[in-house]
Structures are given as structure tokens and as C-alpha cells.
Short mmCIF file of C-alpha atoms in Angstrom, two decimals:
data_model
loop_
_atom_site.label_atom_id
_atom_site.label_comp_id
_atom_site.label_asym_id
_atom_site.label_seq_id
_atom_site.Cartn_x
_atom_site.Cartn_y
_atom_site.Cartn_z
CA MET A 275 -32.66 49.76 69.22
CA GLY A 276 -35.49 51.45 67.33
CA GLN A 277 -37.08 50.37 64.11
CA GLN A 278 -34.58 50.05 61.25
CA GLU A 279 -35.06 52.77 58.68
CA LYS A 280 -35.75 51.93 55.07
CA VAL A 281 -33.10 53.48 52.83
CA ALA A 282 -34.16 54.70 49.37
CA THR A 283 -32.31 56.56 46.64
CA SER A 284 -33.42 58.20 43.39
CA LEU A 285 -30.21 58.47 41.40
CA ALA A 286 -28.57 55.81 39.34
CA GLY A 287 -24.97 54.88 40.11
CA ALA A 288 -23.94 56.31 36.78
CA VAL A 289 -24.62 59.83 38.11
CA SER A 290 -22.00 59.50 40.80
CA GLU A 291 -19.56 57.98 38.31
CA GLU A 292 -20.09 60.81 35.86
CA ILE A 293 -19.54 63.42 38.55
CA SER A 294 -16.37 61.71 39.71
CA ALA A 295 -15.08 61.46 36.15
CA SER A 296 -15.76 65.18 35.57
CA LEU A 297 -13.68 66.07 38.63
CA THR A 298 -10.71 63.76 37.97
CA ALA A 299 -8.58 66.62 36.66
CA VAL A 300 -9.55 68.82 39.61
CA ASP A 301 -8.68 66.05 42.06
CA ALA A 302 -5.24 65.73 40.48
CA GLU A 303 -4.73 69.48 40.51
CA LEU A 304 -5.69 69.72 44.18
CA ALA A 305 -3.20 66.99 45.06
CA ARG A 306 -0.46 68.67 43.05
CA ARG A 307 -0.94 72.23 44.23
CA TYR A 308 -2.01 71.65 47.80
CA PRO A 309 -0.18 68.64 49.22
CA GLY A 310 -0.32 70.06 52.75
CA ASP A 311 2.44 70.67 55.26
CA PRO A 312 5.61 68.71 54.49
CA GLY A 313 5.74 67.42 58.06
CA THR A 314 9.38 68.32 58.56
CA ARG A 315 10.72 70.50 61.31
CA GLN A 316 10.44 74.24 60.68
CA PRO A 317 13.20 76.33 62.29
CA VAL A 318 11.99 79.14 64.53
CA HIS A 319 14.41 81.59 62.91
CA THR A 320 17.03 82.20 60.26
CA VAL A 321 20.34 83.84 61.16
CA TYR A 322 22.10 85.81 58.40
CA VAL A 323 25.92 86.04 58.40
CA PRO A 324 27.89 87.80 55.63
CA GLY A 325 29.90 85.43 53.44
CA ASP A 326 33.21 87.04 54.36
CA THR A 327 32.67 86.81 58.13
CA PHE A 328 31.31 83.26 58.36
CA THR A 329 33.80 80.94 60.08
CA ALA A 330 33.85 77.42 61.49
CA ASP A 331 33.00 78.74 64.96
CA THR A 332 30.28 81.25 63.98
CA ILE A 333 27.42 79.20 65.42
CA ARG A 334 29.19 78.53 68.72
CA SER A 335 30.29 82.16 68.87
CA TRP A 336 26.71 83.37 68.52
CA GLY A 337 25.62 81.07 71.34
CA ASP A 338 28.41 82.20 73.62
CA ARG A 339 27.75 85.87 72.92
CA ALA A 340 24.06 85.38 73.62
CA ILE A 341 24.84 83.72 76.97
CA GLU A 342 27.20 86.56 77.82
CA ALA A 343 24.41 89.05 77.09
CA LEU A 344 22.12 87.16 79.45
CA ASP A 345 24.75 87.04 82.18
CA GLU A 346 25.42 90.77 81.87
CA HIS A 347 21.90 92.17 81.44
CA ALA A 348 19.58 89.58 83.07
CA PRO A 349 21.65 87.12 85.11
CA ASP A 350 18.80 85.07 86.57
CA ALA A 351 15.31 83.88 85.77
CA ALA A 352 13.52 86.54 87.79
CA SER A 353 15.34 89.49 86.21
CA PHE A 354 14.92 88.06 82.69
CA ALA A 355 11.20 87.48 83.24
CA ALA A 356 10.80 90.97 84.71
CA VAL A 357 12.33 92.58 81.62
CA LEU A 358 10.07 90.70 79.22
CA GLY A 359 6.90 90.34 81.29
CA ILE A 360 7.05 86.54 81.39
CA PRO A 361 4.54 85.15 83.93
CA ASP A 362 6.07 84.19 87.25
CA GLU A 363 5.17 80.49 86.90
CA LEU A 364 7.05 80.34 83.61
CA ALA A 365 10.07 82.39 84.61
CA VAL A 366 12.30 79.50 85.64
CA PRO A 367 11.22 76.92 83.03
CA VAL A 368 11.63 79.43 80.19
CA HIS A 369 14.93 80.84 81.46
CA ASP A 370 16.41 77.38 82.00
CA ARG A 371 15.32 76.14 78.59
CA VAL A 372 16.66 79.29 76.88
CA ARG A 373 20.08 78.85 78.44
CA ALA A 374 20.13 75.15 77.61
CA LYS A 375 19.18 75.95 74.01
CA LEU A 376 21.98 78.52 73.69
CA GLU A 377 24.46 75.96 74.96
CA ARG A 378 23.18 73.05 72.87
CA GLU A 379 21.81 74.51 69.63
CA PRO A 380 21.99 78.31 69.50
CA VAL A 381 21.15 78.58 65.80
CA GLU A 382 18.47 76.53 64.07
CA ASP A 383 18.90 77.88 60.55
CA LEU A 384 21.93 79.76 59.22
CA ARG A 385 22.19 81.58 55.93
CA ILE A 386 25.59 82.59 54.59
CA ASP A 387 24.80 85.83 52.81
CA PHE A 388 26.21 86.81 49.43
CA GLU A 389 23.58 89.48 48.77
CA ASP A 390 22.89 92.67 50.75
CA GLY A 391 24.98 91.57 53.74
CA TYR A 392 27.94 90.91 51.47
CA GLY A 393 27.58 93.43 48.66
CA PRO A 394 29.50 93.78 45.40
CA ARG A 395 33.02 92.36 45.48
CA PRO A 396 35.64 91.48 42.87
CA ASP A 397 34.73 88.22 41.21
CA ALA A 398 37.80 86.41 42.45
CA GLU A 399 37.00 87.41 46.04
CA GLU A 400 33.39 86.18 45.87
CA ASP A 401 34.50 82.99 44.10
CA GLU A 402 36.84 82.22 46.95
CA ALA A 403 34.28 83.08 49.61
CA ALA A 404 31.66 80.81 48.00
CA ALA A 405 34.12 77.93 47.79
CA ARG A 406 35.11 78.50 51.42
CA ALA A 407 31.48 78.55 52.51
CA ALA A 408 30.92 75.18 50.88
CA ARG A 409 33.95 73.67 52.59
CA LEU A 410 32.96 75.04 56.03
CA VAL A 411 29.34 73.90 55.69
CA SER A 412 30.41 70.40 54.65
CA GLU A 413 32.88 70.20 57.50
CA ALA A 414 30.24 71.38 59.99
CA TYR A 415 27.81 68.65 58.97
CA GLY A 416 30.62 66.16 59.06
CA ASN A 417 31.82 67.00 62.59
CA GLY A 418 28.42 67.67 64.17
CA THR A 419 28.74 71.44 64.63
CA ALA A 420 26.23 72.42 61.93
CA ALA A 421 22.89 74.04 62.52
CA PRO A 422 19.96 71.78 61.56
CA TYR A 423 19.59 73.95 58.42
CA MET A 424 22.34 75.81 56.55
CA GLY A 425 22.84 77.35 53.15
CA ILE A 426 23.40 80.53 51.20
CA ARG A 427 21.50 83.56 49.96
CA MET A 428 22.87 84.34 46.51
CA LYS A 429 22.43 87.53 44.54
CA CYS A 430 19.09 87.84 42.77
CA MET A 431 18.11 87.16 39.16
CA GLU A 432 18.05 90.81 38.10
CA ALA A 433 20.22 91.64 35.10
CA ALA A 434 22.94 93.57 36.95
CA VAL A 435 23.88 90.73 39.29
CA ARG A 436 22.35 87.65 37.62
CA ASP A 437 25.57 86.11 36.33
CA ARG A 438 27.26 86.67 39.67
CA GLY A 439 24.40 84.99 41.53
CA ILE A 440 24.43 82.01 39.20
CA ARG A 441 28.17 81.58 39.53
CA THR A 442 28.12 81.79 43.33
CA THR A 443 25.35 79.21 43.47
CA ASP A 444 27.28 76.91 41.16
CA ILE A 445 30.54 77.26 43.11
CA PHE A 446 28.82 76.60 46.45
CA LEU A 447 26.83 73.59 45.30
CA THR A 448 29.80 72.14 43.38
CA GLY A 449 31.96 72.54 46.45
CA LEU A 450 29.45 70.61 48.53
CA MET A 451 29.32 67.83 45.98
CA GLN A 452 33.10 67.58 45.84
CA ALA A 453 33.21 67.43 49.65
CA GLY A 454 30.85 64.48 49.89
CA GLY A 455 27.42 65.54 48.70
CA LEU A 456 24.53 67.80 49.54
CA PRO A 457 23.59 67.79 53.25
CA ASP A 458 19.99 67.07 54.20
CA GLY A 459 19.66 70.47 55.85
CA LEU A 460 20.73 72.46 52.81
CA VAL A 461 18.68 75.61 52.14
CA LEU A 462 19.01 78.14 49.29
CA THR A 463 17.39 81.59 49.41
CA LEU A 464 16.56 83.53 46.23
CA PRO A 465 16.18 87.24 47.06
CA LYS A 466 14.37 90.19 45.47
CA VAL A 467 12.02 88.18 43.30
CA THR A 468 9.72 90.42 41.32
CA TYR A 469 8.41 88.30 38.46
CA PRO A 470 7.48 84.58 38.41
CA GLU A 471 9.80 84.20 35.38
CA GLN A 472 12.74 84.82 37.73
CA VAL A 473 11.63 81.82 39.76
CA THR A 474 11.35 79.78 36.56
CA ALA A 475 14.89 80.80 35.66
CA PHE A 476 16.21 79.67 39.03
CA VAL A 477 14.43 76.36 38.64
CA ARG A 478 16.19 75.94 35.34
CA LEU A 479 19.52 76.58 37.04
CA LEU A 480 18.83 73.92 39.67
CA GLU A 481 17.62 71.45 37.07
CA ALA A 482 20.85 71.95 35.13
CA PHE A 483 22.93 71.32 38.26
CA GLU A 484 21.01 68.16 39.13
CA GLN A 485 21.46 66.84 35.62
CA ALA A 486 25.19 67.66 35.67
CA HIS A 487 25.68 65.61 38.84
CA GLY A 488 23.13 62.87 38.28
CA LEU A 489 20.99 64.00 41.22
CA PRO A 490 17.34 63.08 41.51
CA ALA A 491 15.01 65.61 39.88
CA GLY A 492 13.72 68.01 42.50
CA ARG A 493 16.55 67.34 44.99
CA LEU A 494 17.26 71.08 45.27
CA GLY A 495 14.61 73.34 46.73
CA PHE A 496 14.74 77.02 47.65
CA GLU A 497 13.09 79.84 49.54
CA ILE A 498 11.62 82.89 47.77
CA GLN A 499 12.30 86.19 49.44
CA ILE A 500 9.46 88.69 49.16
CA GLU A 501 11.01 92.19 49.13
CA THR A 502 9.12 94.11 46.47
CA SER A 503 5.52 95.27 46.11
CA GLN A 504 5.39 93.63 42.66
CA SER A 505 5.90 90.23 44.27
CA ILE A 506 2.63 90.72 46.16
CA LEU A 507 0.51 92.50 43.55
CA ALA A 508 1.49 92.12 39.91
CA ALA A 509 0.90 94.79 37.26
CA ASP A 510 -2.18 92.94 36.05
CA GLY A 511 -3.71 92.92 39.54
CA THR A 512 -3.05 89.27 40.31
CA ALA A 513 -1.30 87.94 43.40
CA ALA A 514 2.18 87.46 41.97
CA VAL A 515 3.38 85.45 44.97
CA ALA A 516 0.88 82.68 44.18
CA ARG A 517 2.21 82.53 40.63
CA MET A 518 5.76 82.33 42.02
CA ILE A 519 4.91 79.28 44.07
CA ASP A 520 3.50 77.64 40.97
CA ALA A 521 6.55 78.68 38.90
CA ALA A 522 8.81 76.89 41.39
CA ARG A 523 7.27 73.57 40.27
CA GLY A 524 7.29 72.02 43.73
CA ARG A 525 10.74 73.30 44.71
CA ALA A 526 9.66 76.25 46.83
CA THR A 527 10.06 75.53 50.52
CA GLY A 528 9.45 78.95 52.04
CA LEU A 529 8.44 82.57 51.53
CA HIS A 530 10.55 85.00 53.56
CA TYR A 531 9.37 88.54 54.16
CA GLY A 532 12.10 91.16 53.69
CA THR A 533 11.10 93.86 56.18
CA PHE A 534 13.25 96.78 55.03
CA ASP A 535 13.42 96.31 51.27
CA TYR A 536 9.66 95.83 51.10
CA SER A 537 8.96 98.78 53.38
CA ALA A 538 11.22 101.02 51.34
CA CYS A 539 9.60 99.78 48.13
CA VAL A 540 6.16 100.96 49.21
CA GLY A 541 7.50 104.26 50.58
CA VAL A 542 7.53 103.68 54.35
CA SER A 543 9.84 106.17 56.07
CA ALA A 544 12.91 104.62 57.66
CA ALA A 545 11.76 105.37 61.22
CA TYR A 546 8.59 103.35 60.68
CA GLN A 547 9.95 100.35 58.82
CA ALA A 548 9.07 97.40 61.01
CA SER A 549 7.46 93.99 60.84
CA ASP A 550 4.29 95.26 62.54
CA HIS A 551 3.66 98.13 60.09
CA PRO A 552 0.29 97.82 58.26
CA ALA A 553 2.16 97.46 54.94
CA ALA A 554 4.04 94.50 56.37
CA ASP A 555 0.86 92.97 57.74
CA HIS A 556 -0.79 93.17 54.33
CA ALA A 557 2.15 91.62 52.51
CA LYS A 558 2.47 88.75 54.94
CA ALA A 559 -1.27 88.09 54.91
CA VAL A 560 -1.15 87.72 51.13
CA MET A 561 1.89 85.46 51.42
CA GLN A 562 0.11 83.36 54.04
CA VAL A 563 -3.01 82.85 51.97
CA ALA A 564 -1.02 82.10 48.81
CA ALA A 565 1.06 79.52 50.62
CA ALA A 566 -1.75 77.83 52.56
CA GLY A 567 -1.95 74.15 51.82
CA THR A 568 0.92 74.21 49.35
CA GLY A 569 3.57 72.96 51.78
CA VAL A 570 5.42 76.29 51.42
CA ARG A 571 6.10 77.92 54.80
CA VAL A 572 6.01 81.65 55.59
CA SER A 573 8.66 83.46 57.57
CA ASP A 574 8.42 86.89 59.18
CA GLY A 575 11.27 89.38 58.75
CA SER A 576 13.59 90.99 61.27
CA THR A 577 14.12 94.03 63.46
CA ASN A 578 17.15 96.25 62.94
CA VAL A 579 17.10 97.45 66.56
CA LEU A 580 20.09 95.67 68.10
CA PRO A 581 20.37 94.82 71.83
CA VAL A 582 23.68 96.52 72.39
CA GLY A 583 24.96 99.24 74.72
CA PRO A 584 24.08 99.90 78.36
CA THR A 585 21.61 97.60 80.11
CA PRO A 586 18.56 99.91 79.84
CA GLN A 587 19.10 100.10 76.10
CA VAL A 588 19.51 96.35 75.79
CA HIS A 589 16.35 95.81 77.81
CA GLU A 590 14.38 98.13 75.53
CA ALA A 591 15.63 96.29 72.42
CA TRP A 592 14.83 92.96 74.05
CA ARG A 593 11.27 94.00 74.82
CA LEU A 594 10.77 95.17 71.25
CA HIS A 595 12.10 91.91 69.78
CA TYR A 596 10.21 89.74 72.23
CA GLY A 597 6.95 91.59 71.49
CA LEU A 598 7.39 91.36 67.72
CA THR A 599 8.17 87.66 67.94
CA ARG A 600 5.12 86.94 70.11
CA ARG A 601 2.97 88.99 67.74
CA ALA A 602 4.25 86.97 64.76
CA LEU A 603 3.60 83.65 66.52
CA ALA A 604 -0.01 84.62 67.28
CA ARG A 605 -0.42 85.35 63.56
CA ALA A 606 0.99 81.92 62.58
CA TYR A 607 4.36 83.16 61.37
CA TYR A 608 6.42 80.58 63.18
CA GLN A 609 9.78 81.65 61.79
CA GLY A 610 11.62 84.99 61.59
CA TRP A 611 15.05 86.50 61.09
CA ASP A 612 17.63 87.24 63.75
CA MET A 613 20.41 89.67 62.91
CA HIS A 614 22.50 89.70 66.09
CA PRO A 615 23.52 87.22 68.84
CA GLY A 616 21.70 89.42 71.33
CA HIS A 617 18.43 88.55 69.63
CA LEU A 618 18.74 84.85 70.43
CA PRO A 619 17.68 85.07 74.13
CA THR A 620 14.49 86.89 73.29
CA ARG A 621 13.77 84.75 70.24
CA TYR A 622 13.78 81.63 72.34
CA ALA A 623 12.13 83.28 75.32
CA ALA A 624 9.21 84.38 73.12
CA VAL A 625 8.92 81.01 71.41
CA TYR A 626 9.17 78.99 74.61
CA THR A 627 6.71 81.16 76.52
CA PHE A 628 4.25 80.90 73.57
CA TYR A 629 4.32 77.09 73.63
CA ARG A 630 4.57 76.55 77.36
CA GLU A 631 1.74 78.86 78.34
CA GLY A 632 -0.59 77.06 75.91
CA LEU A 633 0.59 73.52 76.60
CA GLU A 634 -2.03 72.35 79.06
CA GLN A 635 -5.00 73.85 77.27
CA ALA A 636 -3.92 72.56 73.86
CA ALA A 637 -3.19 69.08 75.25
CA ALA A 638 -6.54 68.95 77.09
CA ARG A 639 -8.46 70.01 73.99
CA LEU A 640 -6.73 67.42 71.84
CA ALA A 641 -7.28 64.68 74.43
CA ALA A 642 -10.96 65.60 74.68
CA TYR A 643 -11.29 65.54 70.92
CA VAL A 644 -9.75 62.10 70.68
CA ALA A 645 -11.92 60.80 73.52
CA LYS A 646 -15.00 62.60 72.10
CA ALA A 647 -15.42 63.90 75.62
CA GLY A 648 -16.91 67.25 74.73
CA GLY A 649 -16.28 70.17 77.03
CA ASP A 650 -16.69 73.93 76.71
CA VAL A 651 -15.15 74.01 73.20
CA MET A 652 -16.41 71.86 70.34
CA ASP A 653 -13.38 71.16 68.13
CA GLU A 654 -13.37 69.83 64.59
CA PRO A 655 -10.76 67.76 62.70
CA ALA A 656 -9.07 70.90 61.36
CA THR A 657 -8.67 72.19 64.92
CA ALA A 658 -7.25 68.85 66.08
CA LYS A 659 -4.73 69.20 63.29
CA ALA A 660 -3.82 72.69 64.48
CA LEU A 661 -3.54 71.56 68.09
CA SER A 662 -1.21 68.70 67.14
CA GLY A 663 0.88 71.02 64.96
CA TYR A 664 1.18 73.47 67.84
CA LEU A 665 2.42 70.77 70.24
CA LEU A 666 4.83 69.28 67.71
CA ARG A 667 6.39 72.64 66.88
CA GLY A 668 6.88 73.14 70.61
CA ILE A 669 8.66 69.80 70.85
CA ASP A 670 10.82 70.39 67.78
CA CYS A 671 12.27 73.65 69.05
CA GLY A 672 12.84 72.49 72.61
CA ALA A 673 10.03 74.40 74.29
CA LEU A 674 8.23 71.17 75.22
CA ASP A 675 9.37 67.67 76.06
CA THR A 676 7.93 64.74 74.16
CA ALA A 677 7.25 62.92 77.43
CA GLU A 678 5.15 65.70 78.93
CA VAL A 679 3.09 66.10 75.76
CA VAL A 680 2.49 62.36 75.56
CA ARG A 681 1.45 62.33 79.20
CA LEU A 682 -0.99 65.21 78.89
CA THR A 683 -2.58 64.09 75.63
CA GLY A 684 -2.44 60.34 76.02
CA LEU A 685 -1.13 60.16 72.46
CA THR A 686 2.13 58.78 71.18
CA ARG A 687 4.49 60.90 69.07
CA ALA A 688 3.43 58.92 66.00
CA GLU A 689 -0.25 59.62 66.75
CA LEU A 690 0.47 63.34 67.12
CA ASP A 691 2.28 63.27 63.79
CA GLY A 692 -0.73 61.57 62.21
CA PHE A 693 -3.14 64.23 63.44
CA ALA A 694 -0.86 67.06 62.34
CA SER A 695 -0.10 65.91 58.81
CA PRO A 696 -0.48 62.72 56.79
CA ARG A 697 2.93 63.54 55.29
CA ARG A 698 4.45 63.99 58.72
CA ALA A 699 3.10 60.66 59.89
CA GLY A 700 5.37 58.90 57.43
CA LEU A 701 8.52 60.64 58.70
CA THR A 702 10.81 60.08 61.62
CA VAL A 703 11.26 63.50 63.18
CA THR A 704 14.00 63.87 65.75
CA ALA A 705 13.46 66.56 68.35
CA PRO A 706 16.47 68.53 69.59
#
């Protein structure tokens, strides 16, 4: 030990106290606006099914049809990997996990659609369909056939369809309450939001429902669908999407990019409307920055190229979907939309390849950080948080096993949760 240094200061303690007092309001505002990731599982996709076609066996049917597509167009690990360009060493693990996922949990998040996928109907018909959706969702959670997350997309808050959207929401939520209560995995999606005031109006609707049923304030959250240019850049030049998150008053759970409505809104020709168009990249980048730290998650959109027809055509559609999904994952959009059962094999193949190919490196970096062992990369606490989040997302979707992550990192699941998010550390998260 060397000579002990003499420590001297020049400022009175009152200076620090004054500074802290001056920032009290800022501290509170930071905690309110930027609570961090909620720590709950984020689904890797959302499946949209029109309200009139949703049935009790929709989820199982999607899984069966996806397996049939695999059997017909890529019947083994080698052929599936060859179509998508999956590395040889991952061909069998990814293929086997994809098939197991399609058998066990083919859909992670399902939205019963009463908007574009359903269209205008006579009021009595939509009333009945909304009540039926509530019954089927409640039954699915009761008998164990539900997806982890389920809910509806109602019509938007624009004048022409506002009353219809409000009524459908009321019928659906009331039906759930009458059938036993709101399920934990309930998700509502508010589409075509253009002004923050529309978000405020939807919050008022949910507040009124909670009050009518004696529910805790804030029990009902919702996703905001970004489908118009005005939701990104307001008329006054501000980022409207940031104001929408604020207008939700803590109820916003996600921002979902609407590929085709947004593309059409900014004048992209139909042939070029896709999630990798520069206009889409700009919109999602603004969404991502606006949502960062707020606990609101961002979801990519979909492709309208369906994997149907002869095998070469299916393979081409699969490669497109796989590539778009991998591109989104690299850009930190960990969720997207799937519009057809044939998209499920490539959704999970892309997700599983993404997590499995980075498993050993991410685990080694996190273990080195914890051990302060150094290495060829010097990571910081923020990177350790990202590494833990990466591994936990892989576990949650079934790409990774808890045991292998624990073995490679030397950390328990609880320790991984603690690195990823203080909020997550207080939760019990069950992997599929």
C-alpha cells in the first residue's frame, strides 16, 4: 500500500443540497417518463385474424398448416437450411426447435381484427362478432389453448368509425368481464392514430370502463399503431409519436408500424411498399427513439408476399420473409406481424438463428464482464444490460434453453433478469 492521499474539498455541503433540490422535479419526471423496459416477455410476432374468421381452433390450425408447409416444401433440416441460408451447424437445432414451437406454441400474440381485416359490417353483425370473440378468448385462456397474448384491434378514433370502434371495444371487454375477468395476456390495438388527442380519447374510454367495473386504474393498456405520416411528424414539426406516448399516460405498451398504410400515406408505389423501404426505416427509427426508455416496445410491420403456390414460389417468399425478419432483429425490432400460417416457419427460423448464432459470444462477453476478466472487447454496464436482454429474449421465445445460458454465463436466471432490467428482476418470468 502506498501513502494515503489527503482528501480536500472546496465546496460546502449546502451546494450539493441546493443542486439536488433544484433537480427534484427533473428526477421525478425522468422516473415517470423513462421507467425502462417493463421486464415482461415480448412476443416475437403478432398474428392478425379477421373477427369473422376467428374460431376456437384458429391457433392450432395455424400451427398445423405451418407444419404442413414445412413437410411439403422443406421436409428436413438440410433442405430448410438450404432454402434460407442457415449455417450448417445450426441447421438441425433451428429446424428441430421450429417444429417443436409449431407443435407447442405456434402463435405468441394473436389479434382479432375488427378494422381493415374486417371492414364495415352491419352493426348487429359486428356486435355479435365482438361478443363471440370475447367468449372464445375467455374460453381459450380457461382451457389452456390461448396464445400468451390475445386481444382485438378495434376501428380507429376517426369520426366516421369512432362510435363503432368504441362500441366494439365495450362489447369485447364487457364480455370478458362477464366470462370471468380480463386475462393477463389481454392486448388492445388502436389503429390509424394521427393526433395525440385521439390517444387521450382512448384513455378516457378505458378509464370509464375501469370505473364502471371497479378495476384498478391503469389496468387496461394498449398499443398504438403508426400508419400515417402525421403520427411521425406533426404539422408543427414536432415528433407526434413522442406526444402520443405521453398522451397515453402510462398505458401505452407498444408502437406497431403499419407497413402498407404508412407507405401509401407518403406516396410509395404499391410495388415498393415494404418494411425495408427508406420511408419505413425513417418512421421506425423515429418510433424507436421516441419509445426508448419509456417501457413502450416497437414492432415492425409485415410483408404481403404470401408463401403459397408451387415450391419455388414458396421458397422465394420464405427467403424474403426470413431476410426481412433478420434485418429487423439486427435493428432491434424484436417483434413483427405475420399474415399467413406459411410465415410462421420463417419467423421462428429467423428468430432462432439470430439468437443461437450469437449465444456463445454474448454469453462469453457477459461472463467476462461479471468476472471483470477483460478480453478483446471492453464492455460497459449498458452493454451488459443489452447482452442479458438478448439472452433472455432468446429464452422467452424458445430459441435458447435456460440451462445452457446459465451454464455458459455462470449466472442464474434471476441474475440475468437483474442485469437486463431492475423491473424485470422483480418478476417471475416463465419461459415457454
